[in-house]
mmCIF file of C-alpha atoms in Angstrom:
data_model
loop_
_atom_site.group_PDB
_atom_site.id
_atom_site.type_symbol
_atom_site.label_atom_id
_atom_site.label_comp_id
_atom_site.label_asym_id
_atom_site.label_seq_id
_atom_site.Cartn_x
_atom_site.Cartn_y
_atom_site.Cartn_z
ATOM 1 C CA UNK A 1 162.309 176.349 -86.016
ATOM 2 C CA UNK A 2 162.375 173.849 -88.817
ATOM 3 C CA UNK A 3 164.385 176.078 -91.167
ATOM 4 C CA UNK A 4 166.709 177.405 -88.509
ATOM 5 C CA UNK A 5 167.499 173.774 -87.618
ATOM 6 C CA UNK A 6 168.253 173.029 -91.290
ATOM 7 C CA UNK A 7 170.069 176.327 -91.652
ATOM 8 C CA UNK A 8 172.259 175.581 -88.632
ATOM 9 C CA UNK A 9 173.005 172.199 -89.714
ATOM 10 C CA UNK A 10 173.895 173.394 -93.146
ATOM 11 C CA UNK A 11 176.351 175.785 -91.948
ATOM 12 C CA UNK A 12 178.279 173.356 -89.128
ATOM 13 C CA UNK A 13 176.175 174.583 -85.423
ATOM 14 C CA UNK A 14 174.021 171.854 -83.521
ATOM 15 C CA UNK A 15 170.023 172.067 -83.398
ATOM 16 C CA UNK A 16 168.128 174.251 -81.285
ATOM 17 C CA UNK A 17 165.388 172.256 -79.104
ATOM 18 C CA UNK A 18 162.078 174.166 -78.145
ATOM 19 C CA UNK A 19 161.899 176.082 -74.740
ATOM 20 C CA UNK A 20 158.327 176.221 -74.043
ATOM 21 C CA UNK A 21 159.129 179.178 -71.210
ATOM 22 C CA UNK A 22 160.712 181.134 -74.098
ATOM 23 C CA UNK A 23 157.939 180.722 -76.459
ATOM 24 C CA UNK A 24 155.668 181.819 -73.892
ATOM 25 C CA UNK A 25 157.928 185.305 -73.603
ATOM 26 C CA UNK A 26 158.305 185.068 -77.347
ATOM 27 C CA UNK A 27 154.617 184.918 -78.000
ATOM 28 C CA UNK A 28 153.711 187.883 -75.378
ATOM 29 C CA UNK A 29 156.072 190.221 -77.222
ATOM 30 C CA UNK A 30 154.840 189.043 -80.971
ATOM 31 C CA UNK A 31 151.305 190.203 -79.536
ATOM 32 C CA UNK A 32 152.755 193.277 -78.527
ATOM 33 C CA UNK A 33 154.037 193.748 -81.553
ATOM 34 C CA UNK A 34 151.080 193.183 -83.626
ATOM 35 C CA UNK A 35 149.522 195.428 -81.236
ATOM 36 C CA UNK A 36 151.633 198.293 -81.920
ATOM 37 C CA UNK A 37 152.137 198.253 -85.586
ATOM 38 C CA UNK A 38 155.819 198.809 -86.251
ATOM 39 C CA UNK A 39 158.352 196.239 -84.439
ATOM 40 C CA UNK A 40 160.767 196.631 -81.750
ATOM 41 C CA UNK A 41 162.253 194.614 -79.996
ATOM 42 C CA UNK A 42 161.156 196.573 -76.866
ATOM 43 C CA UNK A 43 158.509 199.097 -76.385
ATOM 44 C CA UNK A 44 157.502 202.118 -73.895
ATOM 45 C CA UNK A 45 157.201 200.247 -70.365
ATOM 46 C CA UNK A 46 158.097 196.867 -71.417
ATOM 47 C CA UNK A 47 160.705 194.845 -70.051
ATOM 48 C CA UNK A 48 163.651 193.880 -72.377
ATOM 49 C CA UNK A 49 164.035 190.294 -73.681
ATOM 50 C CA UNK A 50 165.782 188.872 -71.010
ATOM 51 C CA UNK A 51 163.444 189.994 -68.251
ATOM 52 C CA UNK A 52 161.104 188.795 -70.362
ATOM 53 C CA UNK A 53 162.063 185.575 -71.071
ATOM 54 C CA UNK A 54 162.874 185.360 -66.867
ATOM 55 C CA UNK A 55 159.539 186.143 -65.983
ATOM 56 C CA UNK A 56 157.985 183.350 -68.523
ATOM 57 C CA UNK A 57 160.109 180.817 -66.512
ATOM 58 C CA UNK A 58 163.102 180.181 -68.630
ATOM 59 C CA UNK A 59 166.654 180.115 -67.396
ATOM 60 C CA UNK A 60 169.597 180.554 -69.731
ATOM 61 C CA UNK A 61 173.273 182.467 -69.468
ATOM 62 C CA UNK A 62 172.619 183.506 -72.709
ATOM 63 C CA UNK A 63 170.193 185.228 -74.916
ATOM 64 C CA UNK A 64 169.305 186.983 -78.064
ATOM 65 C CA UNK A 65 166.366 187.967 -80.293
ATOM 66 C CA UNK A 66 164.931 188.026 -83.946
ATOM 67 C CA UNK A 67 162.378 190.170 -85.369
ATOM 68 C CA UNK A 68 160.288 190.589 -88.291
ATOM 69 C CA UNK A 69 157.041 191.421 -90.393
ATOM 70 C CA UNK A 70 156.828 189.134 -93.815
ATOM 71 C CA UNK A 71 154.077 187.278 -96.036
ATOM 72 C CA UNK A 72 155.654 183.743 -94.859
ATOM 73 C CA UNK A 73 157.694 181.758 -92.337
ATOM 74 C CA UNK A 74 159.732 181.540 -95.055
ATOM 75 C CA UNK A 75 160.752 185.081 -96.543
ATOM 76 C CA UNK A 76 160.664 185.578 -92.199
ATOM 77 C CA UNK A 77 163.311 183.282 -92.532
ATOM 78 C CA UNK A 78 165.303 184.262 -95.524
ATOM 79 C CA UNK A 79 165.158 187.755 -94.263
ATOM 80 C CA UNK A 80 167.160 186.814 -91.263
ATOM 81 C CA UNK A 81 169.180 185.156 -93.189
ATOM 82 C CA UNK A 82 170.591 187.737 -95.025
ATOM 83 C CA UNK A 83 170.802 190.164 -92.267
ATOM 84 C CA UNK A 84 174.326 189.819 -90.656
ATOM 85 C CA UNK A 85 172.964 190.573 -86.983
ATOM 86 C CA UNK A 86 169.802 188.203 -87.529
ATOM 87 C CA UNK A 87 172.232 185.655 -89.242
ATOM 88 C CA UNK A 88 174.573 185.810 -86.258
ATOM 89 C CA UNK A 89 172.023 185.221 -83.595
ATOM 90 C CA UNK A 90 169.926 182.491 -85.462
ATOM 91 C CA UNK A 91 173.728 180.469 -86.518
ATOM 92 C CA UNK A 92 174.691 181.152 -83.470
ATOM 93 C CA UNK A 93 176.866 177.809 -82.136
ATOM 94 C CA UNK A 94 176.431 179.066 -78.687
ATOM 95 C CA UNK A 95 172.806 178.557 -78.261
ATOM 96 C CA UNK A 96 170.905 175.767 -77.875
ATOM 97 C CA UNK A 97 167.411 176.161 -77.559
ATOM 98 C CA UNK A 98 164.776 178.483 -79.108
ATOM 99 C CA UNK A 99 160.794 179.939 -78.393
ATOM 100 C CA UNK A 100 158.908 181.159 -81.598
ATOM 101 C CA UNK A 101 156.251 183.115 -82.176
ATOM 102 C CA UNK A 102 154.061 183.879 -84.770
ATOM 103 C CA UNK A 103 151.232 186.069 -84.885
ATOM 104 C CA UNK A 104 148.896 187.289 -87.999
ATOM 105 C CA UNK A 105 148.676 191.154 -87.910
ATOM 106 C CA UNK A 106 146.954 193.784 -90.408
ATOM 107 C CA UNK A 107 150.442 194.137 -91.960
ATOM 108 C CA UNK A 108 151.313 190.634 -92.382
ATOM 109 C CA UNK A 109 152.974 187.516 -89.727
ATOM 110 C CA UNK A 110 154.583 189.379 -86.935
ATOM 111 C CA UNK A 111 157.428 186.917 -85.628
ATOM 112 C CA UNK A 112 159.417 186.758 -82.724
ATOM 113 C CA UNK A 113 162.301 183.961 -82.420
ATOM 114 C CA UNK A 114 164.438 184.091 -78.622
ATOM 115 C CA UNK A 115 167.272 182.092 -78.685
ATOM 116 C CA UNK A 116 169.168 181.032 -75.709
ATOM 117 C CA UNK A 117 171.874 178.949 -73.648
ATOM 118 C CA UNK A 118 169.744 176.812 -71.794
ATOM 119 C CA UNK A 119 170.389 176.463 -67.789
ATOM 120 C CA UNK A 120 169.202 173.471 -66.070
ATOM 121 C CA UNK A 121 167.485 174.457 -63.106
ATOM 122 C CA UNK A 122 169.472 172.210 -60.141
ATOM 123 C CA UNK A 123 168.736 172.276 -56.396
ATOM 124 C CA UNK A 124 171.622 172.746 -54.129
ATOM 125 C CA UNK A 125 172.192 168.818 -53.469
ATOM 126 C CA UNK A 126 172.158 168.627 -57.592
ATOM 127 C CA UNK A 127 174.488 170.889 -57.980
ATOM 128 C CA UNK A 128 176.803 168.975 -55.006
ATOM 129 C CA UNK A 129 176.101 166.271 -57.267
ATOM 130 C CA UNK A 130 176.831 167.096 -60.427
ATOM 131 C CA UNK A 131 180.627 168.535 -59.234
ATOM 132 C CA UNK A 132 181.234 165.734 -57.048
ATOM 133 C CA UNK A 133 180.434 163.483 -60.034
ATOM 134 C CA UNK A 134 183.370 165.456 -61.978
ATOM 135 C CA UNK A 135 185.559 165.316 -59.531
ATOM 136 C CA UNK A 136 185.424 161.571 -59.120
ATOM 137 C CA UNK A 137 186.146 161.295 -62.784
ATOM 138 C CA UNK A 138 189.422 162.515 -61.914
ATOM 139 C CA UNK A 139 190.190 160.046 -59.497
ATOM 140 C CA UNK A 140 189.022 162.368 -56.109
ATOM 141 C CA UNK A 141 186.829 160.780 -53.577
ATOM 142 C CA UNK A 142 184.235 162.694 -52.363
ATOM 143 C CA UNK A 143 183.151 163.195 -48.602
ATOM 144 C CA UNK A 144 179.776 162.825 -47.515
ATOM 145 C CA UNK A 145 179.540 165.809 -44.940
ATOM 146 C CA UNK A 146 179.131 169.180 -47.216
ATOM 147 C CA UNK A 147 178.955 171.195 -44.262
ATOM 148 C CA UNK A 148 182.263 172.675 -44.186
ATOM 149 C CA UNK A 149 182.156 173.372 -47.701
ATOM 150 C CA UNK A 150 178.729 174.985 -47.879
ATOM 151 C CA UNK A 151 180.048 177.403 -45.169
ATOM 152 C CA UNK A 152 183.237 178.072 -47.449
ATOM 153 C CA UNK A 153 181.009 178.513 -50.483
ATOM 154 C CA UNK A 154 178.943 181.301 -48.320
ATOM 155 C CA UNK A 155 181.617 182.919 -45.669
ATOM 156 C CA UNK A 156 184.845 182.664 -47.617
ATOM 157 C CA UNK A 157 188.107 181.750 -45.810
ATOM 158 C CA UNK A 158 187.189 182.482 -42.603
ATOM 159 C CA UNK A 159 185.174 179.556 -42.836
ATOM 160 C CA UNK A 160 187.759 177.104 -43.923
ATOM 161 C CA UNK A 161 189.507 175.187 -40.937
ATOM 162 C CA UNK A 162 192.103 172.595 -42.010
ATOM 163 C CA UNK A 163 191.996 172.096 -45.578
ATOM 164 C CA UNK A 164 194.867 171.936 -47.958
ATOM 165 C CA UNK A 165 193.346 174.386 -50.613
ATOM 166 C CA UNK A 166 189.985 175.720 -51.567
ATOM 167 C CA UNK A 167 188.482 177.078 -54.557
ATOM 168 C CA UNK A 168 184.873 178.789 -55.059
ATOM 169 C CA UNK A 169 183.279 180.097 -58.276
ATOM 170 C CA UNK A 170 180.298 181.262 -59.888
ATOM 171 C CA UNK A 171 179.109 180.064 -63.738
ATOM 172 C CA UNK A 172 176.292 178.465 -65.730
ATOM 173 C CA UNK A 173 178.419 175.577 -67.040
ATOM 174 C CA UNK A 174 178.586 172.576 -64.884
ATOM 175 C CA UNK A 175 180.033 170.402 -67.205
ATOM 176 C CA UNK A 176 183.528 171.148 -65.955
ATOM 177 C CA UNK A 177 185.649 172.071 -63.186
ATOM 178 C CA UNK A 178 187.590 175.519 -63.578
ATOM 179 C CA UNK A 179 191.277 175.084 -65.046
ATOM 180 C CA UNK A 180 192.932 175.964 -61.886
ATOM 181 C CA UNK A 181 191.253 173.424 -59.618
ATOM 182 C CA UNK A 182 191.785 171.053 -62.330
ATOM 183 C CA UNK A 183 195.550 171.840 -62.036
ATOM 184 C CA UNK A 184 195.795 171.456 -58.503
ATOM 185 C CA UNK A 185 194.367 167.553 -58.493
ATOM 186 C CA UNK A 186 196.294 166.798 -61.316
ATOM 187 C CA UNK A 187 199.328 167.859 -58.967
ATOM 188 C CA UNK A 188 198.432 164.840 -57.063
ATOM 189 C CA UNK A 189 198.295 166.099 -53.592
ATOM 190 C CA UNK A 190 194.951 165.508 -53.031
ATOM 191 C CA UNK A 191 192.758 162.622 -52.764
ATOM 192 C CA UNK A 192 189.740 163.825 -50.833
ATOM 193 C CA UNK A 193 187.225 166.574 -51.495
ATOM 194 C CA UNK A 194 184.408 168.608 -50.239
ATOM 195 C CA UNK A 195 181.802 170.037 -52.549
ATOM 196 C CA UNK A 196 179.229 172.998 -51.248
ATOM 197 C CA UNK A 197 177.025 174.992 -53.120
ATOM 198 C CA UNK A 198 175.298 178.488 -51.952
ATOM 199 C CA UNK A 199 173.238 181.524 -53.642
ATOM 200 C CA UNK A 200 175.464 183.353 -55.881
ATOM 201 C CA UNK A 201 176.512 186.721 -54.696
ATOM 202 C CA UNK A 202 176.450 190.041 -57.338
ATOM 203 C CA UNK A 203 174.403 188.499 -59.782
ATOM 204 C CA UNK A 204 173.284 191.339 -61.892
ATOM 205 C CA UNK A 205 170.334 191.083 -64.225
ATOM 206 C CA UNK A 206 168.075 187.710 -64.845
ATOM 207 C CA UNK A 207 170.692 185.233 -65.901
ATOM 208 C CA UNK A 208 170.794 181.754 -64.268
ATOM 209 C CA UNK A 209 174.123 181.081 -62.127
ATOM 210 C CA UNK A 210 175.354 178.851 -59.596
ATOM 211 C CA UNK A 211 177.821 179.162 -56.452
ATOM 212 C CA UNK A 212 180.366 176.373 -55.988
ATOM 213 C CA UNK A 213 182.991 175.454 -53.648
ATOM 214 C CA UNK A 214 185.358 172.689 -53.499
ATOM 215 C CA UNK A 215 187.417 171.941 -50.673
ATOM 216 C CA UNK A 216 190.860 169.872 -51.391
ATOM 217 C CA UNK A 217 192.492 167.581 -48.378
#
């Protein structure tokens, strides 16, 4: 972690913290692969690295995975380093947070590094929360009552009774709003909102996503 961290600073991307969840997946498939002999990053009947790395307990909208057999951390290192795929992943400025792995085998230090996109884990009231707070920082007051909203979020239109516009996504990012409902309070005829949040619909796969809706009076 130490030399990606110095790597990634040396080359312009910000420093990956430690997921202990993704270690924990990490570590489970470095055993495996000491186990087996030759690496992989998935074997016969395992689960690939972002079921994994679900079932450990982490939550990201992004992953990826290193790989190797060397002496040392650091011709481990070096090797991924030179390898365009490895170098990718481990540079990537996209991630943010990172489980490793290391495990002494016959043939040497088996390692496993899992890089991610980190997902804060947010109830639905945090969630309310966190979009209400971004929508007050551009000047819209925020009702108390999320009722309406919440039913928008989970029905659709035929849940929405007299507002003036509303909007619903799904994402991992909830440090903005989307463009378009950005757009429509900078038009300036709205004051007021409504903020709801649901369970996302046609999520495929283990990645961590959130419902919104916002309703505009």
């Amino acid at each position: 972690m130490q030399l990606a961290n110095q790597a990634r600073a040396a080359n312009g991307a910000g420093p990956l913290r430690w997921d202990p969840a993704l270690a924990t997946a990490a570590r489970r498939h470095c055993l495996r692969m000491a186990a087996e002999g030759p690496i992989s990053h998935q074997y016969a009947g395992e689960p690939e690295v972002s079921e994994r790395a679900a079932e450990a307990g982490a939550h990201f909208s992004l992953i990826e995975e290193n790989v190797a057999i060397a002496p040392t951390p650091a011709t481990i290192h070096n090797a991924w380093m030179r390898s365009p795929g490895h170098r990718s992943n481990l540079l990537n400025p996209a991630v943010d947070h990172v489980g490793v792995a290391v495990v002494a085998g016959r043939n040497g230090l088996y390692a496993v590094a899992d890089y991610e996109r980190y997902v804060p884990m947010l109830t639905q009231a945090q969630v309310e929360a966190t979009v209400g707070g971004l929508l007050r920082a551009q000047g819209v007051a925020v009702l108390g009552n999320a009722a309406d909203a919440r039913a928008y979020c989970a029905e659709g239109d035929r849940a929405v009774r007299s507002s003036s516009y509303g909007m619903m996504w799904q994402g991992a990012d909830l440090t903005q709003l989307p463009q378009e409902l950005s757009d429509h309070i900078a038009s300036g005829r709205y004051s007021r909102a409504a903020v709801g949040s649901c369970p996302p619909q046609d999520v495929d796969g283990p990645f961590t996503t959130y419902r919104v809706a916002v309703l505009l009076h």
